[in-house]
């Protein structure tokens, strides 16, 4: 009889204990690895983070805000309305990104230029496609391209040339990754990787507890984007990384010419150098994104000069030598070396 009472007491203890643990868990969920992919900015975003909160909806709201400001593909976005001349009032994202774009244009001698859109369209990227432009057409469109012709005055955009069109495609994905990274950090998330169309920000460790390692694709010419051979894996610790390459987004004309989507603003023409792929590590992903595209515009020699003058930039370049073999040039620093630069 005595034994039975003890058994009942033990049973009650077990039930109460189990209920307590279950309730307690519901209130303080443990941190787990969370992952998701979504389509945004006409590309794919991947987010992996370790946290207690499900931040999917918060992240998507944040990115829809970026899209509603910066996307040329969204006809209702602020930039589309500015480009159509419907408004000159800047919003918070444009107020932040336009001066960043301007300073990268200065730092790259104009190789990076967000007013390049009329030429991008003329060469068949962006919205219009069809016939290649003639020399006369290229020269007349070049007159519309000059990042110095736009400025900000008291929250309003001023265009010296009313025909000027702003294209933030080469910086907006990186900027979007920065915005998601900032949101995650504000929410106390310490370990994460955000990637929008190859433009990446990492913090802390991966789900295995190790530093994040990111593969750089071998620049195999493939306009379908299906080839994913890895050339090199590099450690991206608490940094942002972006890659620009002309081996994917290009088309071949009937006479066999390859037309890339990177335009040299100084010639008005698509560029094809020996530089096949440019990966940039930088303090922000917007910077990494914009510099990666700029280096494709200027080619490897000029790019090396800029890199040597900017200790905050690290790069991994893949280029072809005179015999057509792949070569690499890089100055990626170890984590400790990079930290002393911050
Ligand atoms: P990538 O990954 O190759 O850098 P991005 O999408 O980042 O590709 O940048 C390429 C896009 O940037 C082009 O499709 C075009 O809209 C725009 N662009 C092309 N040339 C320039 C340039 N010289 N400066 C700024 N943007 C450019
Ligand atoms: Mg880019």
Short mmCIF file of C-alpha atoms and ligand atoms in Angstrom, two decimals:
data_model
loop_
_atom_site.label_atom_id
_atom_site.label_comp_id
_atom_site.label_asym_id
_atom_site.label_seq_id
_atom_site.Cartn_x
_atom_site.Cartn_y
_atom_site.Cartn_z
CA UNK A 1 0.00 0.00 0.00
CA UNK A 2 2.81 2.33 1.01
CA UNK A 3 4.58 1.49 -2.22
CA UNK A 4 1.48 2.36 -4.28
CA UNK A 5 1.26 5.84 -2.72
CA UNK A 6 4.88 6.38 -3.58
CA UNK A 7 4.25 5.22 -7.14
CA UNK A 8 1.30 7.62 -7.49
CA UNK A 9 3.35 10.50 -6.10
CA UNK A 10 6.13 9.71 -8.54
CA UNK A 11 3.64 9.55 -11.40
CA UNK A 12 2.19 12.96 -10.43
CA UNK A 13 5.71 14.35 -10.21
CA UNK A 14 6.45 13.04 -13.69
CA UNK A 15 3.28 14.49 -15.21
CA UNK A 16 3.69 17.90 -13.54
CA UNK A 17 7.37 17.93 -14.50
CA UNK A 18 6.63 17.07 -18.13
CA UNK A 19 3.90 19.72 -18.38
CA UNK A 20 6.23 22.29 -16.78
CA UNK A 21 9.07 21.50 -19.19
CA UNK A 22 6.71 21.62 -22.20
CA UNK A 23 5.26 24.98 -21.13
CA UNK A 24 8.65 26.38 -20.35
CA UNK A 25 9.96 25.34 -23.78
CA UNK A 26 7.05 27.07 -25.49
CA UNK A 27 8.01 30.39 -23.86
CA UNK A 28 11.75 30.25 -24.36
CA UNK A 29 12.41 28.35 -27.60
CA UNK A 30 16.00 27.33 -28.09
CA UNK A 31 18.07 28.77 -30.92
CA UNK A 32 17.89 26.65 -34.05
CA UNK A 33 19.32 26.87 -37.53
CA UNK A 34 16.76 28.43 -39.86
CA UNK A 35 17.00 28.56 -43.64
CA UNK A 36 14.86 29.88 -46.44
CA UNK A 37 14.97 30.95 -50.08
CA UNK A 38 12.76 33.53 -51.76
CA UNK A 39 12.62 35.27 -55.12
CA UNK A 40 13.46 38.98 -54.92
CA UNK A 41 14.93 41.60 -57.32
CA UNK A 42 14.46 39.12 -60.23
CA UNK A 43 16.88 36.72 -58.53
CA UNK A 44 17.02 34.33 -55.56
CA UNK A 45 17.81 35.16 -51.95
CA UNK A 46 19.10 32.55 -49.50
CA UNK A 47 19.21 33.21 -45.78
CA UNK A 48 20.67 30.88 -43.12
CA UNK A 49 20.78 31.96 -39.49
CA UNK A 50 20.81 30.58 -35.98
CA UNK A 51 18.18 32.19 -33.80
CA UNK A 52 15.19 31.77 -31.53
CA UNK A 53 12.80 33.86 -33.65
CA UNK A 54 11.34 33.07 -37.07
CA UNK A 55 12.30 36.24 -38.95
CA UNK A 56 11.08 35.23 -42.42
CA UNK A 57 8.21 37.74 -42.60
CA UNK A 58 10.25 40.58 -41.07
CA UNK A 59 13.05 40.02 -43.59
CA UNK A 60 10.61 39.91 -46.53
CA UNK A 61 8.92 43.14 -45.38
CA UNK A 62 12.35 44.80 -45.20
CA UNK A 63 13.29 43.64 -48.71
CA UNK A 64 9.96 44.62 -50.20
CA UNK A 65 10.73 48.10 -48.86
CA UNK A 66 14.08 48.05 -50.69
CA UNK A 67 12.38 46.78 -53.86
CA UNK A 68 9.70 49.50 -53.63
CA UNK A 69 12.51 52.06 -53.57
CA UNK A 70 15.32 50.81 -55.82
CA UNK A 71 13.98 48.28 -58.32
CA UNK A 72 13.93 49.27 -61.98
CA UNK A 73 11.80 46.17 -62.61
CA UNK A 74 9.08 47.44 -60.30
CA UNK A 75 7.18 50.17 -62.22
CA UNK A 76 5.81 51.59 -58.95
CA UNK A 77 9.21 51.91 -57.24
CA UNK A 78 10.52 55.36 -56.33
CA UNK A 79 13.40 55.01 -58.79
CA UNK A 80 11.01 54.05 -61.64
CA UNK A 81 8.87 57.08 -60.83
CA UNK A 82 11.95 59.33 -60.71
CA UNK A 83 13.10 57.86 -64.06
CA UNK A 84 9.70 58.67 -65.59
CA UNK A 85 9.90 62.21 -64.19
CA UNK A 86 6.86 61.70 -61.93
CA UNK A 87 8.64 62.68 -58.71
CA UNK A 88 11.93 64.15 -57.51
CA UNK A 89 11.50 63.30 -53.84
CA UNK A 90 13.99 60.75 -52.50
CA UNK A 91 13.10 58.11 -49.90
CA UNK A 92 15.37 56.80 -47.12
CA UNK A 93 16.99 54.01 -49.21
CA UNK A 94 17.78 56.33 -52.13
CA UNK A 95 19.12 58.98 -49.76
CA UNK A 96 21.54 56.34 -48.47
CA UNK A 97 22.50 54.55 -51.69
CA UNK A 98 22.96 57.50 -54.11
CA UNK A 99 25.92 59.08 -52.23
CA UNK A 100 27.48 55.59 -51.89
CA UNK A 101 27.17 55.05 -55.64
CA UNK A 102 28.62 58.52 -56.28
CA UNK A 103 31.70 57.87 -54.14
CA UNK A 104 32.34 54.51 -55.88
CA UNK A 105 32.06 56.27 -59.25
CA UNK A 106 34.68 58.78 -58.05
CA UNK A 107 36.92 55.99 -56.74
CA UNK A 108 36.71 54.09 -60.04
CA UNK A 109 37.26 57.07 -62.34
CA UNK A 110 33.68 56.75 -63.63
CA UNK A 111 33.87 53.03 -64.53
CA UNK A 112 30.94 52.60 -62.17
CA UNK A 113 28.09 54.80 -63.36
CA UNK A 114 24.43 54.39 -62.39
CA UNK A 115 23.32 56.58 -65.32
CA UNK A 116 24.44 53.92 -67.81
CA UNK A 117 20.87 52.57 -68.35
CA UNK A 118 20.21 54.03 -71.85
CA UNK A 119 23.29 52.18 -73.09
CA UNK A 120 22.37 48.97 -71.24
CA UNK A 121 19.00 49.06 -72.99
CA UNK A 122 20.50 49.92 -76.38
CA UNK A 123 22.76 46.86 -76.16
CA UNK A 124 19.77 44.64 -75.49
CA UNK A 125 19.86 44.23 -71.70
CA UNK A 126 17.34 45.76 -69.36
CA UNK A 127 14.02 46.19 -71.10
CA UNK A 128 14.52 46.49 -74.84
CA UNK A 129 16.25 44.02 -77.08
CA UNK A 130 16.70 43.46 -80.76
CA UNK A 131 19.13 45.15 -83.11
CA UNK A 132 22.57 46.27 -81.99
CA UNK A 133 22.96 50.06 -81.90
CA UNK A 134 24.96 51.93 -84.55
CA UNK A 135 28.02 54.07 -83.69
CA UNK A 136 25.92 57.23 -84.10
CA UNK A 137 23.27 55.90 -81.72
CA UNK A 138 25.90 54.91 -79.14
CA UNK A 139 27.49 58.37 -79.29
CA UNK A 140 24.17 60.16 -78.86
CA UNK A 141 23.23 57.96 -75.89
CA UNK A 142 26.64 58.55 -74.28
CA UNK A 143 25.65 62.19 -73.90
CA UNK A 144 22.97 61.06 -71.40
CA UNK A 145 25.47 59.11 -69.27
CA UNK A 146 27.31 60.97 -66.52
CA UNK A 147 26.93 60.26 -62.81
CA UNK A 148 28.06 63.83 -62.04
CA UNK A 149 24.95 65.19 -63.75
CA UNK A 150 22.76 64.02 -60.84
CA UNK A 151 22.88 65.52 -57.35
CA UNK A 152 20.83 65.74 -54.16
CA UNK A 153 19.50 69.04 -52.86
CA UNK A 154 17.46 69.05 -49.66
CA UNK A 155 16.02 65.57 -50.16
CA UNK A 156 15.27 66.12 -53.84
CA UNK A 157 17.08 64.65 -56.81
CA UNK A 158 18.38 67.12 -59.36
CA UNK A 159 19.06 65.90 -62.91
CA UNK A 160 20.98 68.24 -65.19
CA UNK A 161 19.80 66.17 -68.10
CA UNK A 162 16.08 65.30 -68.07
CA UNK A 163 16.77 62.22 -70.26
CA UNK A 164 19.01 60.71 -67.58
CA UNK A 165 17.89 57.27 -66.30
CA UNK A 166 19.19 55.72 -63.08
CA UNK A 167 20.00 51.98 -62.96
CA UNK A 168 20.98 50.63 -59.54
CA UNK A 169 21.23 46.97 -60.67
CA UNK A 170 24.97 46.78 -59.98
CA UNK A 171 24.66 47.88 -56.34
CA UNK A 172 21.07 47.13 -55.21
CA UNK A 173 21.53 43.39 -54.55
CA UNK A 174 24.53 44.06 -52.32
CA UNK A 175 22.65 46.88 -50.60
CA UNK A 176 19.69 44.52 -50.02
CA UNK A 177 22.00 41.92 -48.44
CA UNK A 178 23.38 44.65 -46.13
CA UNK A 179 19.84 45.62 -45.10
CA UNK A 180 18.95 42.02 -44.18
CA UNK A 181 22.27 41.63 -42.33
CA UNK A 182 21.58 44.82 -40.32
CA UNK A 183 18.09 43.59 -39.47
CA UNK A 184 19.44 40.22 -38.25
CA UNK A 185 22.09 41.95 -36.12
CA UNK A 186 19.46 44.30 -34.61
CA UNK A 187 17.47 41.18 -33.64
CA UNK A 188 20.51 39.78 -31.83
CA UNK A 189 21.34 37.11 -34.43
CA UNK A 190 25.08 36.46 -34.32
CA UNK A 191 25.51 33.62 -36.82
CA UNK A 192 24.16 34.10 -40.33
CA UNK A 193 24.70 34.19 -44.05
CA UNK A 194 22.57 36.30 -46.40
CA UNK A 195 22.92 35.94 -50.15
CA UNK A 196 21.03 37.79 -52.87
CA UNK A 197 22.02 36.71 -56.39
CA UNK A 198 25.58 35.85 -55.33
CA UNK A 199 26.13 38.97 -53.18
CA UNK A 200 26.83 37.72 -49.66
CA UNK A 201 27.17 38.95 -46.06
CA UNK A 202 28.28 36.60 -43.26
CA UNK A 203 28.63 36.97 -39.50
CA UNK A 204 29.81 34.53 -36.86
CA UNK A 205 29.83 30.84 -37.69
CA UNK A 206 27.99 28.41 -39.95
CA UNK A 207 25.59 25.80 -38.47
CA UNK A 208 28.54 23.42 -37.94
CA UNK A 209 30.19 26.04 -35.71
CA UNK A 210 32.92 26.80 -38.24
CA UNK A 211 33.78 29.95 -40.22
CA UNK A 212 31.64 30.41 -43.35
CA UNK A 213 33.32 29.16 -46.52
CA UNK A 214 32.05 30.35 -49.90
CA UNK A 215 32.87 28.80 -53.26
CA UNK A 216 33.90 30.97 -56.21
CA UNK A 217 32.62 29.56 -59.49
CA UNK A 218 35.00 28.66 -62.27
CA UNK A 219 34.20 31.13 -65.08
CA UNK A 220 32.99 28.57 -67.60
CA UNK A 221 31.12 30.36 -70.38
CA UNK A 222 27.50 29.36 -69.96
CA UNK A 223 24.65 31.76 -70.63
CA UNK A 224 22.17 29.28 -69.06
CA UNK A 225 23.71 29.80 -65.60
CA UNK A 226 23.57 26.05 -64.94
CA UNK A 227 27.30 25.36 -64.67
CA UNK A 228 28.47 25.59 -61.07
CA UNK A 229 32.02 24.23 -61.09
CA UNK A 230 33.95 25.64 -58.12
CA UNK A 231 37.33 27.27 -58.74
CA UNK A 232 38.25 28.02 -55.13
CA UNK A 233 36.66 28.07 -51.69
CA UNK A 234 37.46 31.06 -49.49
CA UNK A 235 36.73 31.93 -45.89
CA UNK A 236 34.33 34.86 -45.60
CA UNK A 237 34.40 35.76 -41.93
CA UNK A 238 32.33 38.77 -40.78
CA UNK A 239 32.63 40.31 -44.21
CA UNK A 240 30.71 40.94 -47.39
CA UNK A 241 31.54 39.36 -50.72
CA UNK A 242 30.29 39.91 -54.27
CA UNK A 243 31.22 38.40 -57.60
CA UNK A 244 30.83 39.85 -61.06
CA UNK A 245 31.45 37.85 -64.19
CA UNK A 246 30.86 38.15 -67.87
CA UNK A 247 30.74 34.40 -68.40
CA UNK A 248 27.01 34.12 -67.66
CA UNK A 249 24.98 37.20 -68.49
CA UNK A 250 25.89 37.66 -72.17
CA UNK A 251 24.49 36.81 -75.56
CA UNK A 252 26.06 35.92 -78.88
CA UNK A 253 25.14 37.88 -82.01
CA UNK A 254 24.48 36.25 -85.40
CA UNK A 255 28.06 36.99 -86.48
CA UNK A 256 29.43 35.32 -83.32
CA UNK A 257 30.23 38.42 -81.22
CA UNK A 258 29.66 38.03 -77.50
CA UNK A 259 27.87 40.99 -75.92
CA UNK A 260 28.23 41.29 -72.13
CA UNK A 261 25.91 43.18 -69.78
CA UNK A 262 28.71 45.32 -68.37
CA UNK A 263 29.06 48.62 -70.22
CA UNK A 264 32.14 50.82 -70.25
CA UNK A 265 30.68 54.33 -69.79
CA UNK A 266 33.76 55.89 -71.43
CA UNK A 267 33.19 54.04 -74.74
CA UNK A 268 29.47 53.35 -74.47
CA UNK A 269 30.16 49.74 -75.40
CA UNK A 270 30.03 46.35 -73.66
CA UNK A 271 33.40 45.28 -72.28
CA UNK A 272 35.29 42.05 -72.80
CA UNK A 273 38.69 41.89 -71.14
CA UNK A 274 40.92 39.03 -70.13
CA UNK A 275 39.33 39.43 -66.68
CA UNK A 276 36.62 36.75 -66.52
CA UNK A 277 35.46 36.96 -62.93
CA UNK A 278 35.99 39.51 -60.19
CA UNK A 279 35.23 38.67 -56.55
CA UNK A 280 35.47 41.48 -54.01
CA UNK A 281 35.48 41.34 -50.20
CA UNK A 282 34.57 44.67 -48.60
CA UNK A 283 33.15 46.12 -45.37
CA UNK A 284 29.68 46.40 -46.96
CA UNK A 285 28.06 44.27 -49.63
CA UNK A 286 26.91 47.36 -51.57
CA UNK A 287 30.58 48.34 -51.93
CA UNK A 288 31.64 44.78 -52.81
CA UNK A 289 28.87 44.57 -55.44
CA UNK A 290 29.66 47.91 -57.09
CA UNK A 291 33.43 47.43 -57.09
CA UNK A 292 33.09 43.89 -58.53
CA UNK A 293 31.18 45.28 -61.53
CA UNK A 294 33.58 48.25 -61.85
CA UNK A 295 36.60 45.91 -62.03
CA UNK A 296 34.96 44.03 -64.92
CA UNK A 297 34.58 47.40 -66.69
CA UNK A 298 38.20 48.51 -66.21
CA UNK A 299 40.05 45.20 -66.68
CA UNK A 300 42.69 43.60 -64.50
CA UNK A 301 45.57 46.13 -64.64
CA UNK A 302 43.52 49.19 -63.65
CA UNK A 303 41.60 47.07 -61.13
CA UNK A 304 44.87 46.04 -59.43
CA UNK A 305 45.85 49.73 -59.08
CA UNK A 306 42.54 50.51 -57.35
CA UNK A 307 42.86 47.48 -55.06
CA UNK A 308 46.39 48.50 -54.07
CA UNK A 309 45.11 52.00 -53.21
CA UNK A 310 42.18 50.68 -51.12
CA UNK A 311 43.27 48.48 -48.18
CA UNK A 312 39.61 47.86 -47.25
CA UNK A 313 39.12 45.89 -50.49
CA UNK A 314 40.30 42.35 -51.08
CA UNK A 315 39.86 40.57 -54.37
CA UNK A 316 40.06 37.25 -56.15
CA UNK A 317 40.40 37.74 -59.92
CA UNK A 318 40.24 34.99 -62.53
CA UNK A 319 41.61 35.96 -65.94
CA UNK A 320 43.04 34.36 -69.06
CA UNK A 321 46.68 34.78 -70.06
CA UNK A 322 47.92 35.25 -73.64
CA UNK A 323 47.79 31.49 -74.25
CA UNK A 324 44.19 31.29 -73.06
CA UNK A 325 44.94 29.54 -69.75
CA UNK A 326 43.14 30.50 -66.55
CA UNK A 327 45.21 32.52 -64.07
CA UNK A 328 44.29 34.01 -60.70
CA UNK A 329 45.40 37.12 -58.81
CA UNK A 330 44.30 37.64 -55.24
CA UNK A 331 45.12 39.54 -52.05
CA UNK A 332 42.70 37.87 -49.65
CA UNK A 333 43.93 38.39 -46.13
CA UNK A 334 43.61 36.02 -43.22
CA UNK A 335 41.01 36.87 -40.60
CA UNK A 336 43.58 38.48 -38.23
CA UNK A 337 45.11 40.62 -40.97
CA UNK A 338 41.62 41.76 -42.01
CA UNK A 339 40.68 42.65 -38.43
CA UNK A 340 43.65 44.97 -38.02
CA UNK A 341 42.34 46.93 -41.02
CA UNK A 342 38.89 47.58 -39.55
P1 LIG B 1 27.34 41.25 -62.09
O1 LIG B 1 27.00 40.15 -61.13
O2 LIG B 1 27.89 40.75 -63.38
O3 LIG B 1 28.12 42.36 -61.46
P2 LIG B 1 25.22 43.03 -61.66
O4 LIG B 1 23.75 42.76 -61.81
O5 LIG B 1 25.77 43.25 -60.30
O6 LIG B 1 25.93 41.85 -62.41
O7 LIG B 1 25.62 44.30 -62.52
C1 LIG B 1 25.38 44.36 -63.90
C2 LIG B 1 24.26 45.35 -64.22
O8 LIG B 1 24.72 46.65 -63.87
C3 LIG B 1 23.94 45.43 -65.68
O9 LIG B 1 22.90 44.53 -66.02
C4 LIG B 1 23.51 46.88 -65.86
O10 LIG B 1 22.15 47.05 -65.52
C5 LIG B 1 24.36 47.60 -64.84
N1 LIG B 1 25.62 48.12 -65.40
C6 LIG B 1 26.25 47.78 -66.55
N2 LIG B 1 27.39 48.49 -66.70
C7 LIG B 1 27.48 49.29 -65.60
C8 LIG B 1 28.42 50.28 -65.17
N3 LIG B 1 29.50 50.56 -65.89
N4 LIG B 1 28.18 50.92 -63.99
C9 LIG B 1 27.08 50.64 -63.25
N5 LIG B 1 26.16 49.73 -63.61
C10 LIG B 1 26.34 49.06 -64.76
MG1 LIG B 2 27.56 43.80 -59.25
#
